[in-house]
Amino acid sequence: MTDMKNTDMEEINIATDVLVLGGGLTGIKAASEIAGSGYKVILVEKDAELGSKKGPELIGLKEEYKGLQDLEDKIKTDSNVEILTQASLVSAAGVTGDFTARLSKGKKVIEHNVGAIVVATDFATGSLNEKYGLSPADNVLTQSRMDELLASEADKEKLANKTVAFLVGLGQEGNPLVLERVLKSTLALQEIDGCDVYIYAGDLKVASNGLERMYKESREKGAVYFKLTEKPEIIENGKTISFFDTVARRNIEISPDLIVVEEELRADQLNERIAEILKIDVGPLGFLQNDNVHFFPVRSNRDGIFVAGSTREISGLPSAWTDVENIALEVRDLLGDGKKSVAKNKAVVNEDKCVICLTCYRCCPHGAIYWGDKKAVISPVACQGCGICASECPMDAIQIGGFSDEEMIEEVKSGVASGNGTPRILAFCCQNSAFEAGEMADIFKMQLPDGLRMIKVPCAGKIDLDYILNAFVAGADGILVMACHPGNCKSEKGNTYAQWRVNDAYRMLEEVGLEKDRLCFVGTASNMGSGFSSIVVDMEKRINELGLSPLK
Amino acid sequence: MSTENKKVMVVGGGIAGLTAAWELSRFNIDVELIEKTPFLGGYAIRYCCKATDECRQCGACTVEAMLKNVVNEPKIKVHLATDVEKINNRGRLSVDLKKSSYKPDSATEGVVRGYSKNNSPLHVIVDKEKCEENPDAVPEGAVELDTMGFSGKLDVDAVILASGFKPFDAEQKGTYGYKKFPNVVTGMDLELIIRENAIVVRPSDGKTAQKIAFIQCVGSRDESLGNLWCSQVCCPYALRMAERIKHKNADAEITVFYMDIQNAGKDYAGFYEKCKTEFRFVRNIPVDVFPMENDSLSMRYMNEEDGLCINEEFDLLVLSVGIVPGPDNSNLADLFDVGLNEDGFFAGIDKLNSTSTLKDGIFLAGTVGGPKDIAASMAHAGQAASEVIKHLGVS
Ligand SMILES: Cc1cc2nc3c(=O)[nH]c(=O)nc-3n(C[C@H](O)[C@H](O)[C@H](O)COP(=O)(O)OP(=O)(O)OC[C@H]3O[C@@H](n4cnc5c(N)ncnc54)[C@H](O)[C@@H]3O)c2cc1C
Ligand code: SF4
Ligand code: SF4
Ligand code: SF4
Ligand code: SF4
């Protein structure tokens, strides 16, 4: 938690129902776990039926499949779970602990007040035939088609005495789930009389439990792997496959009866719409989580909205299950018994100053601001106290508990004035990264300039242009703005705002004729003790070359 | 709430154990955290930040944050330099603990240091005689190892095993010359080198390493060793460290010898494409390393384009060692009566629930159950905590 100087707590009531979007296996499991901890769940599915639309082969869990069906039956009779099929989310207002979700089912619109929202969409498969220059034909199968054939005893028989070639990892980068499907079908084909299997592969993505062993087993049973860096030549729509073997120094040609093409596993097409409604980020490849370590495993950029399994990355059911257990913990922690104790002064809007310009609403990375009667209102539950809004508000209408403008400027001034040591270097340090690194350097007795003063901020986004200018006016010889590395900010873009403000400050320094080198923006991580030391020592060297500040 | 008096023991204070302890404490459960060494954090607390101009999502800094959470949480009681001696099963689990027989790997100095500012104590005296020879070199506040550790009985309602893994011992692959040639280092060594130095230098002469080779899959995916698993972490860490080296020293020439490159990060395809423009990838694992003049290293490998063998010299060779089962696994398996899988990691009950075991009340978290990166170890620990809470019937 953030360090609060004036802990002024209040108790508020929060909604304890939970909305789960997506009635696939992950959604079912989430509903079951959350209902199991005593909360009411509304489970929303766009189709008519719950459950996976993919067979046990595709999700790779033949043995466990029965248990999954039992789970589905169980939640259907669970009085704590309300199931809405053929329904979808239309809008979601409010913040964590108090969302108003509107759901449409046929012509009806149903409104629910929920405390948390879990997104559990599925992944979709897409053909990669084109990448290999193949068109659909009797001898060209998608991986999904092969899974279906292998699931049916009658179809399986027809595969006897066939030569089957798989193409994997050459039409896309791929991932362990894609490889697992190939390995599973290969081993299944090897059980059929007279089946020969050839696998043309790019990088084999074996980074998942058990895959290396399956790879070995299939080789021992006679599967032949050609590991290539480029696609092989595919002749006559897959009638023949040929490539040049650099070791044997000759072309290797095979004419398979069937050619099985890997599939792309991609984000659910519902994701974009859901992200828009919930105001959460769309991360790489259309999955609903940014690549930011602070969100792992199951957080979105908004408190109270969680992302599970294939919603956030391509994942098999084992990791989806891990996600769901983590969400169950988060939901319990968030909702508790419906009462929450929160700090009142994390971020407070001054009604008299606010002109409803929308700036704070737009810049809050946690979606914690909404509109009240004639002013912006900040939810004390959703607010993370980062201070980005406070520094962006053109009216200075927002103050952050423990880090008010008055307190900060006082700290800046006394920081520059107090103690010994020149040159006087002021380092604004994000409490999540640079401040930790600075303390580490100090505790481990790494080299630090005598004139260094660290000023802790809740997030680099709180570093106001005013603070920087005030520090120079007070006589600082150099200023460091030390934020998390881009992509590592807990508030996503606090470091970006800090960088912009430093750029603004450069322009002003130029106007008053102060050297640009006196101000520096750097990225730091909490474990960079020696990195911190070398950054500040370098800064001291630069300042010594420039001499003391002419503003002194 | 029926959480009163519920108490859980977590064995191992690496990122998995720390996370499990912290998650349980959030639900008002008392935790006894047992750590064999004098420091919390396991391996991951030692790693370097791999950011270039931007964060590379290696997860190392999250370990620092979790350690801080744990040491500031009064519900978590930490027992350093302590090991499990015996389990007496009677209703609640009664566990006998003893001072651990911890010995540092490199006892060249009399004092060992923690890796985080949140380690307490920060310095531990492991060799009193050496310290007496040179008392000035002993940091203030250093604690004698002999005085640490807890012996006695604890009654708990459940146990989470989070005793982690062991980095593969590269000396087992003798032909690479690890510990024989000074400029052959492991990925674990490189983590520390980057953590302490902005620029990567050669151990032999302190000069900037310009020509650097990484050999992947050292100790993993290796039939001759019987290690039939991919360690999952060594491709990501090697590529991230290589990027970081290149970022600080644009002239560095980096070659990666590999079998198959595994994905790193959410935008793995984009990351790999970028790496391909910066490093040379050779799909061949060299077998022999020969020392040359100036402590450089020569390796023989097959060139993919023409199938010919080449000898090439490098300044520095990094062995990307992987994850192997922890040294205490078989002992802990006996003590707690929980099975190991064919690879020597602890076995969960099934694929979907890999944190519960066949033994009632005993749970698993992190690499104790197989290779995982930091993020996956944390998620696994969360899952374990959730299963424990269900087991205890806490509501
Ligand atoms: C070279 C290398 C680099 C890596 N780099 C990265 C990276 O950049 N990013 C990433 O995400 N992952 C990385 N990893 C993987 C990462 O190290 C693991 O995911 C992580 O450390 C696993 O944490 P853990 O808690 O399971 O195990 P450990 O870190 O092994 O912690 C286990 C703890 O248990 C203690 N213990 C053991 N036995 C006992 C006992 N009997 N009683 C009491 N305590 C005991 C140990 O002392 C230790 O403190 C890397 C791995 C290697 C080998
Ligand atoms: S930015 Fe300031 S003035 Fe604008 S709406 Fe928010 S509080 Fe009001
Ligand atoms: S302090 Fe940060 S989280 Fe809180 S309202 Fe302002 S911008 Fe949003
Ligand atoms: S690269 Fe690793 S240590 Fe550095 S900021 Fe990113 S996650 Fe943290
Ligand atoms: S992660 Fe890479 S280096 Fe490590 S075992 Fe797997 S393939 Fe080999």
GROMACS .gro file of C-alpha atoms in nm, chain B:
model
  395
  553MET     CA    1  -1.458  -1.519   1.005
  554SER     CA    2  -1.326  -1.857   1.101
  555THR     CA    3  -0.965  -1.776   1.028
  556GLU     CA    4  -0.870  -1.762   1.394
  557ASN     CA    5  -0.579  -1.982   1.484
  558LYS     CA    6  -0.535  -2.109   1.129
  559LYS     CA    7  -0.168  -2.139   1.062
  560VAL     CA    8   0.020  -2.243   0.749
  561MET     CA    9   0.384  -2.331   0.708
  562VAL     CA   10   0.561  -2.229   0.388
  563VAL     CA   11   0.888  -2.411   0.322
  564GLY     CA   12   1.122  -2.197   0.110
  565GLY     CA   13   1.152  -1.821   0.087
  566GLY     CA   14   1.203  -1.778  -0.288
  567ILE     CA   15   0.955  -1.584  -0.500
  568ALA     CA   16   0.702  -1.869  -0.483
  569GLY     CA   17   0.722  -1.901  -0.104
  570LEU     CA   18   0.713  -1.525  -0.054
  571THR     CA   19   0.408  -1.490  -0.277
  572ALA     CA   20   0.223  -1.779  -0.112
  573ALA     CA   21   0.296  -1.638   0.235
  574TRP     CA   22   0.183  -1.291   0.135
  575GLU     CA   23  -0.138  -1.412  -0.027
  576LEU     CA   24  -0.231  -1.614   0.282
  577SER     CA   25  -0.157  -1.323   0.513
  578ARG     CA   26  -0.404  -1.110   0.317
  579PHE     CA   27  -0.673  -1.344   0.446
  580ASN     CA   28  -0.570  -1.316   0.806
  581ILE     CA   29  -0.393  -1.651   0.814
  582ASP     CA   30  -0.076  -1.680   1.023
  583VAL     CA   31   0.223  -1.793   0.823
  584GLU     CA   32   0.547  -1.953   0.938
  585LEU     CA   33   0.799  -1.906   0.658
  586ILE     CA   34   1.095  -2.142   0.675
  587GLU     CA   35   1.409  -2.059   0.477
  588LYS     CA   36   1.721  -2.272   0.473
  589THR     CA   37   1.970  -1.997   0.391
  590PRO     CA   38   2.020  -1.678   0.593
  591PHE     CA   39   1.842  -1.471   0.322
  592LEU     CA   40   1.496  -1.452   0.171
  593GLY     CA   41   1.441  -1.419  -0.203
  594GLY     CA   42   1.578  -1.743  -0.348
  595TYR     CA   43   1.751  -1.719  -0.683
  596ALA     CA   44   1.532  -1.453  -0.839
  597ILE     CA   45   1.631  -1.181  -0.588
  598ARG     CA   46   1.979  -1.186  -0.746
  599TYR     CA   47   1.879  -1.108  -1.101
  600CYS     CA   48   1.958  -0.797  -1.296
  601CYS     CA   49   1.715  -0.558  -1.456
  602LYS     CA   50   1.710  -0.638  -1.827
  603ALA     CA   51   1.554  -0.315  -1.947
  604THR     CA   52   1.697  -0.145  -2.254
  605ASP     CA   53   1.516   0.176  -2.343
  606GLU     CA   54   1.214   0.000  -2.208
  607CYS     CA   55   1.121  -0.267  -1.957
  608ARG     CA   56   1.171  -0.616  -2.094
  609GLN     CA   57   0.928  -0.782  -1.853
  610CYS     CA   58   1.186  -1.012  -1.696
  611GLY     CA   59   1.000  -0.987  -1.364
  612ALA     CA   60   1.311  -0.942  -1.147
  613CYS     CA   61   1.193  -0.619  -0.984
  614THR     CA   62   0.865  -0.777  -0.876
  615VAL     CA   63   1.064  -1.006  -0.647
  616GLU     CA   64   1.206  -0.702  -0.470
  617ALA     CA   65   0.853  -0.565  -0.425
  618MET     CA   66   0.717  -0.895  -0.291
  619LEU     CA   67   1.005  -0.932  -0.047
  620LYS     CA   68   0.926  -0.587   0.087
  621ASN     CA   69   0.561  -0.685   0.133
  622VAL     CA   70   0.658  -0.995   0.328
  623VAL     CA   71   0.911  -0.841   0.565
  624ASN     CA   72   0.662  -0.568   0.653
  625GLU     CA   73   0.375  -0.810   0.722
  626PRO     CA   74   0.338  -0.897   1.091
  627LYS     CA   75   0.129  -1.208   1.018
  628ILE     CA   76   0.428  -1.371   0.850
  629LYS     CA   77   0.690  -1.507   1.086
  630VAL     CA   78   1.021  -1.570   0.913
  631HIS     CA   79   1.266  -1.837   1.029
  632LEU     CA   80   1.598  -1.800   0.850
  633ALA     CA   81   1.873  -2.062   0.842
  634THR     CA   82   1.610  -2.320   0.934
  635ASP     CA   83   1.520  -2.656   0.787
  636VAL     CA   84   1.251  -2.918   0.838
  637GLU     CA   85   1.356  -3.211   1.054
  638LYS     CA   86   1.052  -3.429   1.106
  639ILE     CA   87   0.675  -3.438   1.059
  640ASN     CA   88   0.452  -3.580   1.329
  641ASN     CA   89   0.106  -3.622   1.183
  642ARG     CA   90  -0.159  -3.582   1.446
  643GLY     CA   91  -0.468  -3.391   1.341
  644ARG     CA   92  -0.288  -3.070   1.280
  645LEU     CA   93   0.052  -3.117   1.128
  646SER     CA   94   0.321  -3.096   1.385
  647VAL     CA   95   0.655  -3.014   1.229
  648ASP     CA   96   0.994  -3.034   1.398
  649LEU     CA   97   1.236  -2.773   1.274
  650LYS     CA   98   1.610  -2.754   1.313
  651LYS     CA   99   1.886  -2.511   1.238
  652SER     CA  100   1.980  -2.567   0.877
  653SER     CA  101   2.320  -2.698   0.778
  654TYR     CA  102   2.351  -2.415   0.528
  655LYS     CA  103   2.701  -2.357   0.388
  656PRO     CA  104   2.765  -2.083   0.133
  657ASP     CA  105   2.886  -2.201  -0.210
  658SER     CA  106   3.188  -1.980  -0.211
  659ALA     CA  107   3.337  -1.951   0.134
  660THR     CA  108   3.628  -1.740   0.014
  661GLU     CA  109   3.526  -1.459   0.243
  662GLY     CA  110   3.415  -1.478   0.602
  663VAL     CA  111   3.098  -1.280   0.541
  664VAL     CA  112   2.810  -1.339   0.299
  665ARG     CA  113   2.581  -1.060   0.191
  666GLY     CA  114   2.212  -1.060   0.102
  667TYR     CA  115   2.100  -0.936  -0.236
  668SER     CA  116   1.821  -0.702  -0.132
  669LYS     CA  117   1.805  -0.408   0.103
  670ASN     CA  118   1.505  -0.585   0.252
  671ASN     CA  119   1.717  -0.877   0.368
  672SER     CA  120   1.758  -0.872   0.741
  673PRO     CA  121   2.024  -0.931   0.854
  674LEU     CA  122   2.208  -0.796   0.555
  675HIS     CA  123   2.542  -0.955   0.636
  676VAL     CA  124   2.605  -1.293   0.791
  677ILE     CA  125   2.934  -1.412   0.934
  678VAL     CA  126   2.995  -1.766   0.813
  679ASP     CA  127   3.362  -1.799   0.908
  680LYS     CA  128   3.447  -1.645   1.243
  681GLU     CA  129   3.819  -1.710   1.220
  682LYS     CA  130   3.855  -1.528   0.892
  683CYS     CA  131   3.663  -1.233   1.034
  684GLU     CA  132   3.884  -1.219   1.340
  685GLU     CA  133   4.189  -1.194   1.113
  686ASN     CA  134   4.048  -0.883   0.954
  687PRO     CA  135   3.783  -0.734   1.185
  688ASP     CA  136   3.768  -0.404   0.992
  689ALA     CA  137   3.625  -0.582   0.691
  690VAL     CA  138   3.323  -0.704   0.889
  691PRO     CA  139   3.027  -0.477   0.818
  692GLU     CA  140   2.836  -0.321   1.101
  693GLY     CA  141   2.535  -0.524   1.210
  694ALA     CA  142   2.665  -0.853   1.069
  695VAL     CA  143   2.512  -1.153   1.246
  696GLU     CA  144   2.689  -1.480   1.314
  697LEU     CA  145   2.535  -1.773   1.130
  698ASP     CA  146   2.573  -1.988   1.441
  699THR     CA  147   2.329  -1.769   1.627
  700MET     CA  148   2.062  -1.797   1.358
  701GLY     CA  149   1.809  -2.073   1.296
  702PHE     CA  150   1.514  -2.210   1.485
  703SER     CA  151   1.493  -2.548   1.653
  704GLY     CA  152   1.162  -2.662   1.791
  705LYS     CA  153   0.812  -2.770   1.712
  706LEU     CA  154   0.542  -2.587   1.520
  707ASP     CA  155   0.181  -2.698   1.483
  708VAL     CA  156   0.025  -2.594   1.155
  709ASP     CA  157  -0.291  -2.668   0.954
  710ALA     CA  158  -0.126  -2.699   0.615
  711VAL     CA  159   0.214  -2.686   0.450
  712ILE     CA  160   0.313  -2.529   0.119
  713LEU     CA  161   0.635  -2.669  -0.024
  714ALA     CA  162   0.814  -2.394  -0.213
  715SER     CA  163   1.171  -2.511  -0.187
  716GLY     CA  164   1.246  -2.424  -0.549
  717PHE     CA  165   1.496  -2.557  -0.798
  718LYS     CA  166   1.867  -2.580  -0.860
  719PRO     CA  167   2.038  -2.415  -1.154
  720PHE     CA  168   2.203  -2.685  -1.362
  721ASP     CA  169   2.561  -2.742  -1.251
  722ALA     CA  170   2.758  -2.656  -1.567
  723GLU     CA  171   3.063  -2.849  -1.449
  724GLN     CA  172   2.867  -3.163  -1.535
  725LYS     CA  173   2.913  -3.075  -1.901
  726GLY     CA  174   3.291  -3.099  -1.875
  727THR     CA  175   3.374  -3.019  -2.237
  728TYR     CA  176   3.255  -2.659  -2.196
  729GLY     CA  177   3.533  -2.593  -1.947
  730TYR     CA  178   3.323  -2.413  -1.687
  731LYS     CA  179   3.536  -2.329  -1.382
  732LYS     CA  180   3.844  -2.429  -1.588
  733PHE     CA  181   3.847  -2.138  -1.831
  734PRO     CA  182   3.783  -1.800  -1.669
  735ASN     CA  183   3.576  -1.659  -1.954
  736VAL     CA  184   3.321  -1.936  -1.955
  737VAL     CA  185   3.033  -1.823  -1.735
  738THR     CA  186   2.676  -1.940  -1.674
  739GLY     CA  187   2.357  -1.741  -1.719
  740MET     CA  188   2.341  -1.720  -1.339
  741ASP     CA  189   2.690  -1.564  -1.329
  742LEU     CA  190   2.594  -1.322  -1.605
  743GLU     CA  191   2.288  -1.207  -1.407
  744LEU     CA  192   2.526  -1.096  -1.131
  745ILE     CA  193   2.782  -0.947  -1.370
  746ILE     CA  194   2.516  -0.728  -1.534
  747ARG     CA  195   2.366  -0.639  -1.200
  748GLU     CA  196   2.698  -0.501  -1.077
  749ASN     CA  197   2.838  -0.357  -1.402
  750ALA     CA  198   2.687  -0.136  -1.666
  751ILE     CA  199   2.909  -0.298  -1.932
  752VAL     CA  200   2.977  -0.671  -1.943
  753VAL     CA  201   3.343  -0.745  -1.879
  754ARG     CA  202   3.553  -1.058  -1.910
  755PRO     CA  203   3.630  -1.219  -1.575
  756SER     CA  204   3.991  -1.287  -1.684
  757ASP     CA  205   4.105  -0.932  -1.750
  758GLY     CA  206   3.816  -0.696  -1.678
  759LYS     CA  207   3.809  -0.585  -2.043
  760THR     CA  208   3.480  -0.522  -2.222
  761ALA     CA  209   3.357  -0.840  -2.384
  762GLN     CA  210   3.302  -0.775  -2.755
  763LYS     CA  211   3.245  -1.117  -2.906
  764ILE     CA  212   3.001  -1.306  -2.693
  765ALA     CA  213   2.846  -1.648  -2.750
  766PHE     CA  214   2.546  -1.794  -2.572
  767ILE     CA  215   2.497  -2.170  -2.574
  768GLN     CA  216   2.134  -2.263  -2.508
  769CYS     CA  217   1.989  -2.573  -2.343
  770VAL     CA  218   2.286  -2.641  -2.116
  771GLY     CA  219   2.157  -2.915  -1.887
  772SER     CA  220   1.807  -2.913  -2.036
  773ARG     CA  221   1.657  -3.116  -2.322
  774ASP     CA  222   1.956  -3.342  -2.286
  775GLU     CA  223   1.908  -3.716  -2.329
  776SER     CA  224   2.260  -3.800  -2.215
  777LEU     CA  225   2.175  -3.647  -1.876
  778GLY     CA  226   1.822  -3.783  -1.875
  779ASN     CA  227   1.695  -3.425  -1.845
  780LEU     CA  228   1.399  -3.450  -2.075
  781TRP     CA  229   1.243  -3.112  -2.021
  782CYS     CA  230   1.271  -2.761  -2.151
  783SER     CA  231   1.358  -2.526  -1.866
  784GLN     CA  232   1.137  -2.255  -2.019
  785VAL     CA  233   1.336  -1.966  -1.876
  786CYS     CA  234   1.677  -1.980  -2.044
  787CYS     CA  235   1.577  -1.862  -2.392
  788PRO     CA  236   1.393  -1.560  -2.246
  789TYR     CA  237   1.671  -1.467  -2.003
  790ALA     CA  238   1.948  -1.518  -2.258
  791LEU     CA  239   1.778  -1.306  -2.524
  792ARG     CA  240   1.689  -1.036  -2.274
  793MET     CA  241   2.042  -1.020  -2.136
  794ALA     CA  242   2.186  -1.022  -2.488
  795GLU     CA  243   1.960  -0.729  -2.578
  796ARG     CA  244   2.066  -0.547  -2.267
  797ILE     CA  245   2.438  -0.604  -2.350
  798LYS     CA  246   2.384  -0.478  -2.703
  799HIS     CA  247   2.197  -0.174  -2.574
  800LYS     CA  248   2.492  -0.068  -2.356
  801ASN     CA  249   2.755  -0.167  -2.609
  802ALA     CA  250   2.637  -0.136  -2.967
  803ASP     CA  251   2.964  -0.286  -3.094
  804ALA     CA  252   2.914  -0.614  -2.914
  805GLU     CA  253   2.882  -0.909  -3.152
  806ILE     CA  254   2.652  -1.171  -3.010
  807THR     CA  255   2.595  -1.524  -3.136
  808VAL     CA  256   2.327  -1.754  -2.998
  809PHE     CA  257   2.374  -2.129  -3.047
  810TYR     CA  258   2.038  -2.298  -3.011
  811MET     CA  259   1.807  -2.588  -3.090
  812ASP     CA  260   1.472  -2.407  -3.075
  813ILE     CA  261   1.411  -2.058  -2.943
  814GLN     CA  262   1.128  -2.033  -2.690
  815ASN     CA  263   0.897  -1.734  -2.659
  816ALA     CA  264   0.966  -1.433  -2.436
  817GLY     CA  265   0.699  -1.181  -2.341
  818LYS     CA  266   0.356  -1.120  -2.483
  819ASP     CA  267   0.477  -0.985  -2.814
  820TYR     CA  268   0.719  -1.273  -2.857
  821ALA     CA  269   0.720  -1.274  -3.236
  822GLY     CA  270   0.809  -0.905  -3.250
  823PHE     CA  271   1.078  -0.946  -2.985
  824TYR     CA  272   1.236  -1.243  -3.163
  825GLU     CA  273   1.231  -1.056  -3.496
  826LYS     CA  274   1.417  -0.769  -3.331
  827CYS     CA  275   1.670  -1.009  -3.181
  828LYS     CA  276   1.729  -1.163  -3.523
  829THR     CA  277   1.835  -0.826  -3.657
  830GLU     CA  278   2.078  -0.774  -3.371
  831PHE     CA  279   2.234  -1.114  -3.307
  832ARG     CA  280   2.346  -1.407  -3.511
  833PHE     CA  281   2.147  -1.723  -3.449
  834VAL     CA  282   2.314  -2.056  -3.523
  835ARG     CA  283   2.100  -2.368  -3.498
  836ASN     CA  284   2.370  -2.594  -3.369
  837ILE     CA  285   2.491  -2.669  -3.019
  838PRO     CA  286   2.873  -2.680  -3.007
  839VAL     CA  287   3.023  -2.959  -2.801
  840ASP     CA  288   3.384  -2.865  -2.737
  841VAL     CA  289   3.545  -2.546  -2.617
  842PHE     CA  290   3.918  -2.485  -2.643
  843PRO     CA  291   4.119  -2.220  -2.461
  844MET     CA  292   4.314  -1.979  -2.680
  845GLU     CA  293   4.564  -1.702  -2.619
  846ASN     CA  294   4.439  -1.412  -2.407
  847ASP     CA  295   4.191  -1.647  -2.247
  848SER     CA  296   3.966  -1.636  -2.551
  849LEU     CA  297   3.768  -1.945  -2.637
  850SER     CA  298   3.744  -2.136  -2.960
  851MET     CA  299   3.443  -2.340  -3.060
  852ARG     CA  300   3.374  -2.572  -3.347
  853TYR     CA  301   3.027  -2.582  -3.494
  854MET     CA  302   2.844  -2.660  -3.813
  855ASN     CA  303   2.730  -2.376  -4.031
  856GLU     CA  304   2.372  -2.423  -4.138
  857GLU     CA  305   2.394  -2.262  -4.480
  858ASP     CA  306   2.665  -2.485  -4.621
  859GLY     CA  307   2.683  -2.768  -4.368
  860LEU     CA  308   3.055  -2.706  -4.313
  861CYS     CA  309   3.235  -2.703  -3.980
  862ILE     CA  310   3.386  -2.378  -3.863
  863ASN     CA  311   3.617  -2.282  -3.578
  864GLU     CA  312   3.546  -1.946  -3.427
  865GLU     CA  313   3.689  -1.750  -3.137
  866PHE     CA  314   3.491  -1.567  -2.870
  867ASP     CA  315   3.582  -1.333  -2.582
  868LEU     CA  316   3.316  -1.462  -2.351
  869LEU     CA  317   3.102  -1.774  -2.349
  870VAL     CA  318   2.771  -1.783  -2.164
  871LEU     CA  319   2.619  -2.120  -2.081
  872SER     CA  320   2.242  -2.085  -2.060
  873VAL     CA  321   2.190  -2.322  -1.771
  874GLY     CA  322   1.840  -2.435  -1.694
  875ILE     CA  323   1.626  -2.550  -1.406
  876VAL     CA  324   1.681  -2.890  -1.243
  877PRO     CA  325   1.506  -3.035  -0.936
  878GLY     CA  326   1.606  -2.886  -0.601
  879PRO     CA  327   1.874  -3.062  -0.396
  880ASP     CA  328   1.632  -3.133  -0.110
  881ASN     CA  329   1.351  -3.279  -0.319
  882SER     CA  330   1.402  -3.643  -0.233
  883ASN     CA  331   1.451  -3.569   0.135
  884LEU     CA  332   1.143  -3.346   0.150
  885ALA     CA  333   0.945  -3.605  -0.048
  886ASP     CA  334   1.028  -3.863   0.219
  887LEU     CA  335   0.957  -3.631   0.510
  888PHE     CA  336   0.621  -3.516   0.379
  889ASP     CA  337   0.534  -3.842   0.207
  890VAL     CA  338   0.460  -3.674  -0.127
  891GLY     CA  339   0.561  -3.822  -0.462
  892LEU     CA  340   0.807  -3.689  -0.716
  893ASN     CA  341   0.744  -3.716  -1.091
  894GLU     CA  342   0.971  -3.896  -1.336
  895ASP     CA  343   1.185  -3.584  -1.373
  896GLY     CA  344   1.239  -3.544  -0.998
  897PHE     CA  345   1.007  -3.247  -0.943
  898PHE     CA  346   0.713  -3.273  -0.703
  899ALA     CA  347   0.393  -3.410  -0.855
  900GLY     CA  348   0.057  -3.235  -0.826
  901ILE     CA  349  -0.267  -3.432  -0.835
  902ASP     CA  350  -0.346  -3.363  -1.199
  903LYS     CA  351  -0.282  -3.130  -1.488
  904LEU     CA  352  -0.544  -2.881  -1.383
  905ASN     CA  353  -0.459  -2.875  -1.016
  906SER     CA  354  -0.083  -2.887  -0.996
  907THR     CA  355  -0.064  -2.724  -0.653
  908SER     CA  356  -0.250  -2.988  -0.449
  909THR     CA  357  -0.081  -3.320  -0.377
  910LEU     CA  358  -0.214  -3.665  -0.300
  911LYS     CA  359  -0.124  -3.597   0.063
  912ASP     CA  360  -0.394  -3.409   0.248
  913GLY     CA  361  -0.279  -3.069   0.368
  914ILE     CA  362   0.044  -3.057   0.165
  915PHE     CA  363   0.059  -2.815  -0.130
  916LEU     CA  364   0.315  -2.707  -0.388
  917ALA     CA  365   0.417  -2.365  -0.517
  918GLY     CA  366   0.666  -2.259  -0.783
  919THR     CA  367   0.956  -2.444  -0.942
  920VAL     CA  368   0.941  -2.719  -0.681
  921GLY     CA  369   0.679  -2.862  -0.919
  922GLY     CA  370   0.870  -2.806  -1.245
  923PRO     CA  371   1.029  -2.530  -1.453
  924LYS     CA  372   0.864  -2.189  -1.433
  925ASP     CA  373   0.962  -1.827  -1.471
  926ILE     CA  374   0.905  -1.567  -1.201
  927ALA     CA  375   0.557  -1.468  -1.322
  928ALA     CA  376   0.445  -1.830  -1.347
  929SER     CA  377   0.593  -1.910  -1.004
  930MET     CA  378   0.394  -1.623  -0.854
  931ALA     CA  379   0.074  -1.733  -1.026
  932HIS     CA  380   0.131  -2.090  -0.909
  933ALA     CA  381   0.181  -1.964  -0.554
  934GLY     CA  382  -0.148  -1.775  -0.578
  935GLN     CA  383  -0.319  -2.092  -0.691
  936ALA     CA  384  -0.163  -2.282  -0.399
  937ALA     CA  385  -0.284  -2.017  -0.154
  938SER     CA  386  -0.633  -2.040  -0.299
  939GLU     CA  387  -0.634  -2.419  -0.263
  940VAL     CA  388  -0.508  -2.390   0.095
  941ILE     CA  389  -0.785  -2.145   0.182
  942LYS     CA  390  -1.044  -2.388   0.043
  943HIS     CA  391  -0.880  -2.671   0.236
  944LEU     CA  392  -0.891  -2.478   0.562
  945GLY     CA  393  -1.251  -2.381   0.501
  946VAL     CA  394  -1.173  -2.017   0.565
  947SER     CA  395  -1.462  -1.795   0.465
   0.00000   0.00000   0.00000
